mmCIF file of C-alpha atoms and ligand atoms in Angstrom:
data_model
loop_
_atom_site.group_PDB
_atom_site.id
_atom_site.type_symbol
_atom_site.label_atom_id
_atom_site.label_comp_id
_atom_site.label_asym_id
_atom_site.label_seq_id
_atom_site.Cartn_x
_atom_site.Cartn_y
_atom_site.Cartn_z
ATOM 1 C CA MET A 1 0.222 0.018 0.105
ATOM 2 C CA ALA A 2 1.141 3.761 -0.437
ATOM 3 C CA ILE A 3 0.126 6.992 0.812
ATOM 4 C CA LEU A 4 -1.214 8.906 -2.186
ATOM 5 C CA PRO A 5 -0.100 12.798 -2.900
ATOM 6 C CA LEU A 6 -3.247 14.811 -2.408
ATOM 7 C CA SER A 7 -4.901 17.547 -4.657
ATOM 8 C CA TYR A 8 -5.350 20.889 -3.085
ATOM 9 C CA HIS A 9 -7.748 23.602 -3.807
ATOM 10 C CA PRO A 10 -7.495 25.309 -6.416
ATOM 11 C CA ASP A 11 -6.368 22.220 -8.313
ATOM 12 C CA PRO A 12 -8.867 21.842 -11.419
ATOM 13 C CA VAL A 13 -9.282 18.055 -10.655
ATOM 14 C CA LEU A 14 -11.312 18.986 -7.734
ATOM 15 C CA ARG A 15 -13.810 20.920 -10.132
ATOM 16 C CA GLN A 16 -14.453 18.176 -12.633
ATOM 17 C CA LYS A 17 -17.271 16.018 -12.832
ATOM 18 C CA ALA A 18 -15.765 12.413 -12.081
ATOM 19 C CA LYS A 19 -16.132 9.638 -14.537
ATOM 20 C CA ARG A 20 -18.319 6.535 -13.672
ATOM 21 C CA LEU A 21 -16.496 3.431 -13.362
ATOM 22 C CA LYS A 22 -17.534 0.518 -15.821
ATOM 23 C CA GLU A 23 -17.630 -3.304 -14.918
ATOM 24 C CA LYS A 24 -14.156 -3.788 -16.419
ATOM 25 C CA ASP A 25 -12.636 -0.976 -14.256
ATOM 26 C CA ILE A 26 -13.473 -3.140 -11.145
ATOM 27 C CA ASN A 27 -10.136 -5.063 -11.417
ATOM 28 C CA ASP A 28 -7.179 -5.394 -9.388
ATOM 29 C CA SER A 29 -5.608 -2.058 -9.883
ATOM 30 C CA LEU A 30 -8.643 -0.754 -8.710
ATOM 31 C CA GLN A 31 -8.412 -2.721 -5.622
ATOM 32 C CA LYS A 32 -4.709 -1.217 -4.950
ATOM 33 C CA LEU A 33 -6.039 2.249 -5.434
ATOM 34 C CA ILE A 34 -8.770 1.396 -2.957
ATOM 35 C CA ASP A 35 -6.268 0.365 -0.272
ATOM 36 C CA ASP A 36 -4.105 3.213 -1.000
ATOM 37 C CA MET A 37 -6.835 5.595 -0.596
ATOM 38 C CA ILE A 38 -7.937 3.897 2.629
ATOM 39 C CA GLU A 39 -4.349 4.288 3.944
ATOM 40 C CA THR A 40 -4.099 7.803 2.716
ATOM 41 C CA MET A 41 -7.235 8.777 4.427
ATOM 42 C CA ARG A 42 -5.966 7.301 7.699
ATOM 43 C CA ALA A 43 -2.650 8.690 7.620
ATOM 44 C CA VAL A 44 -4.091 12.166 7.357
ATOM 45 C CA HIS A 45 -6.738 11.417 9.924
ATOM 46 C CA GLY A 46 -9.649 12.136 7.479
ATOM 47 C CA VAL A 47 -13.231 10.713 7.896
ATOM 48 C CA GLY A 48 -13.392 10.244 4.144
ATOM 49 C CA LEU A 49 -11.531 10.787 0.873
ATOM 50 C CA ALA A 50 -12.843 10.939 -2.858
ATOM 51 C CA ALA A 51 -10.529 10.033 -5.857
ATOM 52 C CA PRO A 52 -10.423 13.481 -7.247
ATOM 53 C CA GLN A 53 -8.601 14.305 -4.188
ATOM 54 C CA VAL A 54 -5.878 12.108 -5.063
ATOM 55 C CA GLY A 55 -5.768 13.384 -8.600
ATOM 56 C CA ILE A 56 -7.957 10.542 -10.089
ATOM 57 C CA SER A 57 -11.274 11.856 -11.768
ATOM 58 C CA LEU A 58 -13.305 8.595 -10.920
ATOM 59 C CA ARG A 59 -16.596 8.046 -9.136
ATOM 60 C CA LEU A 60 -15.048 6.527 -5.977
ATOM 61 C CA ALA A 61 -14.953 7.449 -2.460
ATOM 62 C CA VAL A 62 -13.919 5.886 0.746
ATOM 63 C CA ILE A 63 -15.350 6.678 4.317
ATOM 64 C CA GLU A 64 -14.495 5.851 7.720
ATOM 65 C CA VAL A 65 -16.378 7.400 10.545
ATOM 66 C CA PRO A 66 -17.396 5.832 14.231
ATOM 67 C CA GLN A 67 -20.553 4.444 12.710
ATOM 68 C CA THR A 68 -18.600 2.464 10.227
ATOM 69 C CA ALA A 69 -15.994 1.056 12.558
ATOM 70 C CA ALA A 70 -17.279 -2.434 13.096
ATOM 71 C CA ALA A 71 -17.814 -3.027 9.344
ATOM 72 C CA GLY A 72 -14.724 -1.525 8.246
ATOM 73 C CA PRO A 73 -14.169 1.562 5.883
ATOM 74 C CA LEU A 74 -17.001 2.109 3.278
ATOM 75 C CA VAL A 75 -16.219 1.931 -0.195
ATOM 76 C CA LEU A 76 -18.336 3.818 -2.627
ATOM 77 C CA ILE A 77 -18.264 3.108 -6.362
ATOM 78 C CA ASN A 78 -20.593 5.366 -8.563
ATOM 79 C CA PRO A 79 -22.562 6.347 -5.437
ATOM 80 C CA GLU A 80 -25.846 8.070 -5.874
ATOM 81 C CA ILE A 81 -27.962 9.895 -3.451
ATOM 82 C CA VAL A 82 -31.441 8.039 -2.916
ATOM 83 C CA SER A 83 -33.014 10.412 -0.382
ATOM 84 C CA ARG A 84 -32.052 12.865 2.210
ATOM 85 C CA SER A 85 -33.992 14.281 5.022
ATOM 86 C CA GLY A 86 -33.519 17.072 7.805
ATOM 87 C CA GLU A 87 -31.179 20.003 8.145
ATOM 88 C CA ARG A 88 -28.412 20.787 10.604
ATOM 89 C CA GLU A 89 -25.578 23.170 10.876
ATOM 90 C CA VAL A 90 -21.909 21.875 10.637
ATOM 91 C CA GLU A 91 -18.506 23.042 10.796
ATOM 92 C CA GLU A 92 -16.803 21.173 8.141
ATOM 93 C CA GLY A 93 -13.302 20.754 6.913
ATOM 94 C CA CYS A 94 -11.839 19.228 3.897
ATOM 95 C CA LEU A 95 -8.518 17.505 3.372
ATOM 96 C CA SER A 96 -8.077 19.559 0.002
ATOM 97 C CA LEU A 97 -8.483 22.877 2.031
ATOM 98 C CA PRO A 98 -6.031 22.171 4.936
ATOM 99 C CA GLY A 99 -6.145 24.578 7.824
ATOM 100 C CA PHE A 100 -9.637 25.893 7.427
ATOM 101 C CA ARG A 101 -13.143 25.053 8.410
ATOM 102 C CA GLY A 102 -16.403 26.629 7.578
ATOM 103 C CA LYS A 103 -20.155 26.514 8.604
ATOM 104 C CA LEU A 104 -22.894 25.145 6.319
ATOM 105 C CA LYS A 105 -26.003 23.205 6.204
ATOM 106 C CA ARG A 106 -26.043 19.454 5.780
ATOM 107 C CA SER A 107 -28.896 16.711 5.790
ATOM 108 C CA VAL A 108 -29.503 14.933 8.960
ATOM 109 C CA LYS A 109 -30.349 11.478 7.358
ATOM 110 C CA VAL A 110 -29.008 10.675 3.763
ATOM 111 C CA THR A 111 -29.507 7.204 1.730
ATOM 112 C CA VAL A 112 -26.950 6.338 -0.774
ATOM 113 C CA ARG A 113 -26.810 3.652 -3.398
ATOM 114 C CA ALA A 114 -23.432 2.457 -4.567
ATOM 115 C CA ARG A 115 -21.404 -0.455 -5.396
ATOM 116 C CA ASP A 116 -18.771 -2.067 -3.172
ATOM 117 C CA ARG A 117 -15.227 -2.833 -4.049
ATOM 118 C CA ASN A 118 -16.236 -6.178 -5.699
ATOM 119 C CA GLY A 119 -18.984 -4.343 -7.777
ATOM 120 C CA ARG A 120 -21.958 -5.403 -5.488
ATOM 121 C CA ASP A 121 -24.913 -3.058 -5.204
ATOM 122 C CA TYR A 122 -25.769 -1.869 -1.683
ATOM 123 C CA LYS A 123 -27.478 0.812 0.018
ATOM 124 C CA ILE A 124 -26.151 2.723 3.195
ATOM 125 C CA ARG A 125 -28.337 4.926 5.354
ATOM 126 C CA GLY A 126 -26.472 7.502 7.438
ATOM 127 C CA GLU A 127 -27.221 9.902 10.149
ATOM 128 C CA ASP A 128 -25.481 12.782 11.319
ATOM 129 C CA LEU A 129 -21.676 12.508 10.809
ATOM 130 C CA LEU A 130 -21.973 9.661 8.348
ATOM 131 C CA ALA A 131 -24.600 11.686 6.450
ATOM 132 C CA GLU A 132 -22.660 14.570 6.414
ATOM 133 C CA ALA A 133 -19.535 12.389 5.238
ATOM 134 C CA LEU A 134 -21.574 11.044 2.452
ATOM 135 C CA GLU A 135 -22.810 14.332 1.312
ATOM 136 C CA HIS A 136 -19.281 15.590 1.429
ATOM 137 C CA GLU A 137 -17.679 13.030 -0.472
ATOM 138 C CA LEU A 138 -20.246 12.410 -3.093
ATOM 139 C CA ASP A 139 -20.027 16.337 -3.509
ATOM 140 C CA HIS A 140 -16.132 15.880 -4.420
ATOM 141 C CA LEU A 141 -17.350 13.673 -7.441
ATOM 142 C CA ASN A 142 -19.357 16.566 -8.937
ATOM 143 C CA GLY A 143 -16.794 19.008 -8.396
ATOM 144 C CA THR A 144 -18.214 20.530 -5.566
ATOM 145 C CA LEU A 145 -16.439 21.644 -2.211
ATOM 146 C CA TYR A 146 -18.016 22.625 1.243
ATOM 147 C CA ILE A 147 -17.170 26.278 0.582
ATOM 148 C CA ASP A 148 -19.868 26.241 -2.205
ATOM 149 C CA HIS A 149 -22.565 25.354 0.305
ATOM 150 C CA MET A 150 -21.507 28.428 2.725
ATOM 151 C CA GLU A 151 -24.019 31.392 2.804
ATOM 152 C CA GLU A 152 -22.821 34.349 0.793
ATOM 153 C CA GLY A 153 -20.429 36.563 2.686
ATOM 154 C CA GLU A 154 -19.464 33.643 4.821
ATOM 155 C CA LYS A 155 -15.736 32.935 4.854
ATOM 156 C CA PRO A 156 -13.954 29.668 5.846
ATOM 157 C CA PHE A 157 -12.017 30.252 8.982
ATOM 158 C CA LYS A 158 -8.504 29.329 9.986
ATOM 159 C CA ILE A 159 -7.992 26.546 12.592
ATOM 160 C CA GLU A 160 -4.267 26.606 12.502
ATOM 161 C CA PRO A 161 -1.874 29.608 13.145
ATOM 162 C CA GLU A 162 -0.470 30.686 9.749
ATOM 163 C CA GLU A 163 3.043 29.319 9.346
ATOM 164 C CA GLY A 164 6.153 31.278 7.666
HETATM 165 NI NI1 LIG B 201 -13.272 17.110 1.099
#
């Protein structure tokens, strides 16, 4: 496994609509990419990572939050939101915008349909942090960043003192 280099805002790869994976794409090299993405997410203490964040414009993401701890990291291939409900205000960060967080609204509950790493169809229903992670990572696949959801005039705030 390997830790992959991250892409940072304003890298254009983060603004592209990522491509769907086909059956033939679910192969050994994809398994390696998934393992590398999980290792990278853990190395930087992220709760999720989407392929565009490692410079790969494919509809693939991994998520690891306390709710998924028992079953292992979620692998989402070609995920689609089936339904969402509720609204709550969150403070969110992103590995592609290090050192900042911002306030925005996310759904309370989200249901997503995706394929797992073996290409099997499944549905995942998430609440709170898992719902937020699902919305955040699926946004990445459409070239959307959390800053796009902030109210006009709101700015992300720094969470670390500026270096150098
Ligand atoms: Ni992100």
